[in-house]
Short mmCIF file of C-alpha atoms in Angstrom, two decimals:
data_model
loop_
_atom_site.label_atom_id
_atom_site.label_comp_id
_atom_site.label_asym_id
_atom_site.label_seq_id
_atom_site.Cartn_x
_atom_site.Cartn_y
_atom_site.Cartn_z
CA MET A 1 12.48 141.76 -115.87
CA LYS A 2 8.77 141.33 -115.19
CA LEU A 3 8.75 138.27 -117.39
CA SER A 4 11.60 136.60 -115.51
CA LEU A 5 9.94 137.28 -112.10
CA LEU A 6 6.73 135.80 -113.35
CA SER A 7 8.45 132.66 -114.64
CA PHE A 8 10.34 132.32 -111.32
CA SER A 9 7.12 132.48 -109.27
CA ILE A 10 5.43 129.94 -111.56
CA LEU A 11 8.42 127.65 -111.22
CA LEU A 12 8.35 128.00 -107.41
CA GLY A 13 4.64 127.32 -107.32
CA ALA A 14 5.08 124.16 -109.35
CA CYS A 15 7.75 122.83 -106.95
CA GLN A 16 5.65 123.25 -103.82
CA SER A 17 3.60 120.26 -102.74
CA THR A 18 0.01 120.77 -101.71
CA ASN A 19 0.04 117.52 -99.75
CA ASN A 20 2.04 117.80 -96.52
CA GLU A 21 1.92 114.04 -95.81
CA ILE A 22 5.07 112.04 -96.27
CA ASN A 23 4.52 108.42 -97.15
CA ILE A 24 7.14 106.11 -95.69
CA ALA A 25 6.91 102.42 -96.35
CA PRO A 26 6.54 100.41 -93.15
CA GLU A 27 9.68 98.60 -92.03
CA PRO A 28 9.60 94.87 -92.58
CA GLU A 29 8.94 92.79 -89.51
CA VAL A 30 12.13 91.20 -88.22
CA GLN A 31 11.88 87.45 -87.75
CA ILE A 32 13.94 86.13 -84.85
CA PRO A 33 14.71 82.42 -85.15
CA THR A 34 13.12 80.40 -82.40
CA THR A 35 15.23 77.28 -82.86
CA VAL A 36 18.92 76.86 -82.26
CA THR A 37 20.88 74.52 -84.49
CA THR A 38 23.36 72.32 -82.70
CA TRP A 39 26.11 70.88 -84.88
CA THR A 40 27.16 67.34 -84.12
CA LEU A 41 30.51 65.89 -85.12
CA GLU A 42 28.65 63.91 -87.78
CA ASP A 43 27.29 67.17 -89.22
CA LYS A 44 30.80 68.61 -89.16
CA ALA A 45 32.11 65.55 -90.98
CA ARG A 46 29.51 65.92 -93.74
CA LEU A 47 30.31 69.62 -94.05
CA CYS A 48 34.02 68.80 -94.05
CA SER A 49 33.52 66.27 -96.84
CA ALA A 50 31.77 68.86 -98.99
CA ARG A 51 34.39 71.54 -98.26
CA ALA A 52 37.26 69.13 -98.87
CA LEU A 53 35.79 68.13 -102.22
CA GLU A 54 35.47 71.80 -103.22
CA GLN A 55 39.04 72.47 -102.04
CA ARG A 56 40.43 69.56 -104.05
CA LYS A 57 38.53 70.59 -107.19
CA ALA A 58 39.83 74.15 -106.81
CA SER A 59 43.38 72.93 -106.23
CA LYS A 60 43.38 71.12 -109.57
CA THR A 61 42.56 74.36 -111.38
CA GLU A 62 44.74 76.68 -109.27
CA GLY A 63 48.10 75.07 -109.99
CA ASN A 64 48.40 72.84 -106.94
CA GLU A 65 51.77 71.13 -107.17
CA GLY A 66 50.85 68.40 -104.72
CA SER A 67 48.43 65.57 -105.25
CA PRO A 68 44.80 66.58 -104.75
CA ALA A 69 44.38 63.35 -102.76
CA THR A 70 47.16 63.84 -100.20
CA LEU A 71 48.47 60.49 -98.99
CA PRO A 72 50.20 59.88 -95.68
CA ILE A 73 53.97 59.35 -95.79
CA VAL A 74 54.14 58.00 -92.22
CA THR A 75 51.38 55.95 -90.59
CA VAL A 76 51.35 54.32 -87.18
CA ASN A 77 48.82 51.63 -86.35
CA PRO A 78 46.85 52.32 -83.19
CA GLN A 79 47.53 50.15 -80.17
CA TYR A 80 44.57 47.85 -79.55
CA PRO A 81 43.15 48.52 -76.06
CA ILE A 82 43.92 45.51 -73.81
CA ASP A 83 40.46 45.37 -72.19
CA ALA A 84 38.83 45.45 -75.62
CA ILE A 85 40.95 42.47 -76.73
CA ARG A 86 40.08 40.54 -73.56
CA ASN A 87 36.38 41.18 -74.16
CA GLN A 88 36.66 40.63 -77.94
CA VAL A 89 35.31 44.10 -78.73
CA GLU A 90 36.03 45.34 -82.25
CA ALA A 91 35.59 48.89 -83.49
CA LYS A 92 35.71 51.25 -86.42
CA VAL A 93 36.74 54.79 -85.51
CA TYR A 94 35.92 57.53 -88.02
CA LEU A 95 38.18 60.57 -87.69
CA SER A 96 38.04 64.07 -89.14
CA PHE A 97 41.17 66.26 -89.17
CA ASP A 98 43.18 68.96 -90.92
CA ILE A 99 46.74 68.65 -92.20
CA ASP A 100 48.90 71.61 -91.16
CA LYS A 101 51.63 73.22 -93.27
CA GLN A 102 54.23 70.84 -91.80
CA GLY A 103 52.17 67.80 -92.83
CA LYS A 104 50.99 66.90 -89.31
CA PRO A 105 47.35 66.05 -88.54
CA SER A 106 45.67 68.72 -86.40
CA ASP A 107 42.20 69.24 -84.93
CA VAL A 108 41.66 65.46 -84.89
CA GLN A 109 38.10 64.57 -83.88
CA VAL A 110 36.18 61.32 -83.70
CA TYR A 111 32.88 61.87 -85.49
CA GLU A 112 31.61 58.30 -85.35
CA LEU A 113 32.53 55.08 -83.58
CA GLU A 114 31.04 51.63 -84.24
CA MET A 115 31.65 48.71 -81.90
CA THR A 116 30.81 45.02 -82.19
CA HIS A 117 30.98 42.27 -79.62
CA PRO A 118 30.29 38.53 -79.90
CA GLN A 119 27.89 38.80 -76.96
CA THR A 120 25.37 41.50 -76.20
CA MET A 121 27.01 44.30 -74.26
CA GLU A 122 24.57 45.69 -71.75
CA ALA A 123 26.67 47.59 -69.23
CA SER A 124 26.75 51.17 -70.49
CA GLU A 125 29.70 51.99 -68.21
CA GLN A 126 31.73 49.24 -69.87
CA LEU A 127 30.70 50.44 -73.34
CA SER A 128 31.69 53.97 -72.45
CA ALA A 129 35.10 52.77 -71.21
CA PHE A 130 35.70 50.88 -74.47
CA GLU A 131 34.65 53.95 -76.46
CA GLN A 132 37.12 56.13 -74.58
CA ASP A 133 39.89 53.54 -75.04
CA PHE A 134 39.33 53.33 -78.81
CA LYS A 135 39.18 57.12 -79.15
CA ALA A 136 42.38 57.60 -77.13
CA ALA A 137 44.25 54.91 -79.10
CA SER A 138 43.13 56.50 -82.38
CA ASN A 139 44.20 59.99 -81.32
CA ARG A 140 47.61 58.73 -80.13
CA ALA A 141 48.19 56.97 -83.45
CA MET A 142 47.09 59.98 -85.54
CA SER A 143 49.47 62.26 -83.64
CA LYS A 144 52.33 60.21 -85.12
CA TRP A 145 51.11 60.29 -88.72
CA ALA A 146 52.72 62.59 -91.30
CA TYR A 147 51.62 63.77 -94.73
CA LYS A 148 53.32 65.50 -97.61
CA PRO A 149 51.85 69.01 -97.28
CA MET A 150 49.56 70.26 -100.01
CA MET A 151 51.45 72.85 -102.07
CA LYS A 152 50.17 75.89 -103.93
CA ASN A 153 52.55 78.14 -105.85
CA GLY A 154 55.51 76.55 -104.04
CA GLU A 155 54.07 77.23 -100.57
CA PRO A 156 52.71 74.58 -98.18
CA GLN A 157 48.99 74.94 -97.49
CA ILE A 158 46.67 73.73 -94.76
CA ASP A 159 44.61 70.83 -96.06
CA LYS A 160 41.23 71.04 -94.32
CA CYS A 161 38.65 68.42 -93.49
CA ARG A 162 40.42 65.14 -94.15
CA GLN A 163 38.91 61.86 -93.01
CA VAL A 164 40.24 58.43 -92.18
CA THR A 165 38.76 55.27 -90.67
CA LEU A 166 40.80 53.17 -88.24
CA THR A 167 39.60 49.59 -87.84
CA PHE A 168 40.25 47.56 -84.71
CA ALA A 169 39.56 43.91 -85.62
CA ILE A 170 40.50 40.74 -83.75
CA HIS A 171 39.18 38.20 -86.23
CA GLY A 172 39.43 40.34 -89.35
CA SER A 173 35.66 40.28 -89.77
CA PHE A 174 34.91 43.90 -88.89
#
């Protein structure tokens, strides 16, 4: 019994720390970003292109029954804005959109618009009006388009981040 008490007290003595300080590593300093990133439609279009490419690559390996490059089954040409024709303004409208499960374009957004004119256009109000006319005509046309929905395991899927360019040309040069 004396031997076991002695071994217990030695064991207790070995477990006690002579140093009462507790060393705690300092917490890392938190860095708060000082800049705010603003995403433009052009940035969204680039991101969409990358995501769409990934989605199409994945669809080839995941048994997608539809074509990885979904083609429209119904297209409607946009109506050329009358004032733009009168002023011989041509345009290319770059659109980004999703295709819903019913095959309809959704979340249609213009991410770039190029305009040309035989003369120098200086009036910014007039340019802005032409821009709005081309955007509106493009959105009206896209609302009438239809696609065969992308299929996965027999179920229609949302096809994200599609892009199309609509060209408004009077002389066929644009």
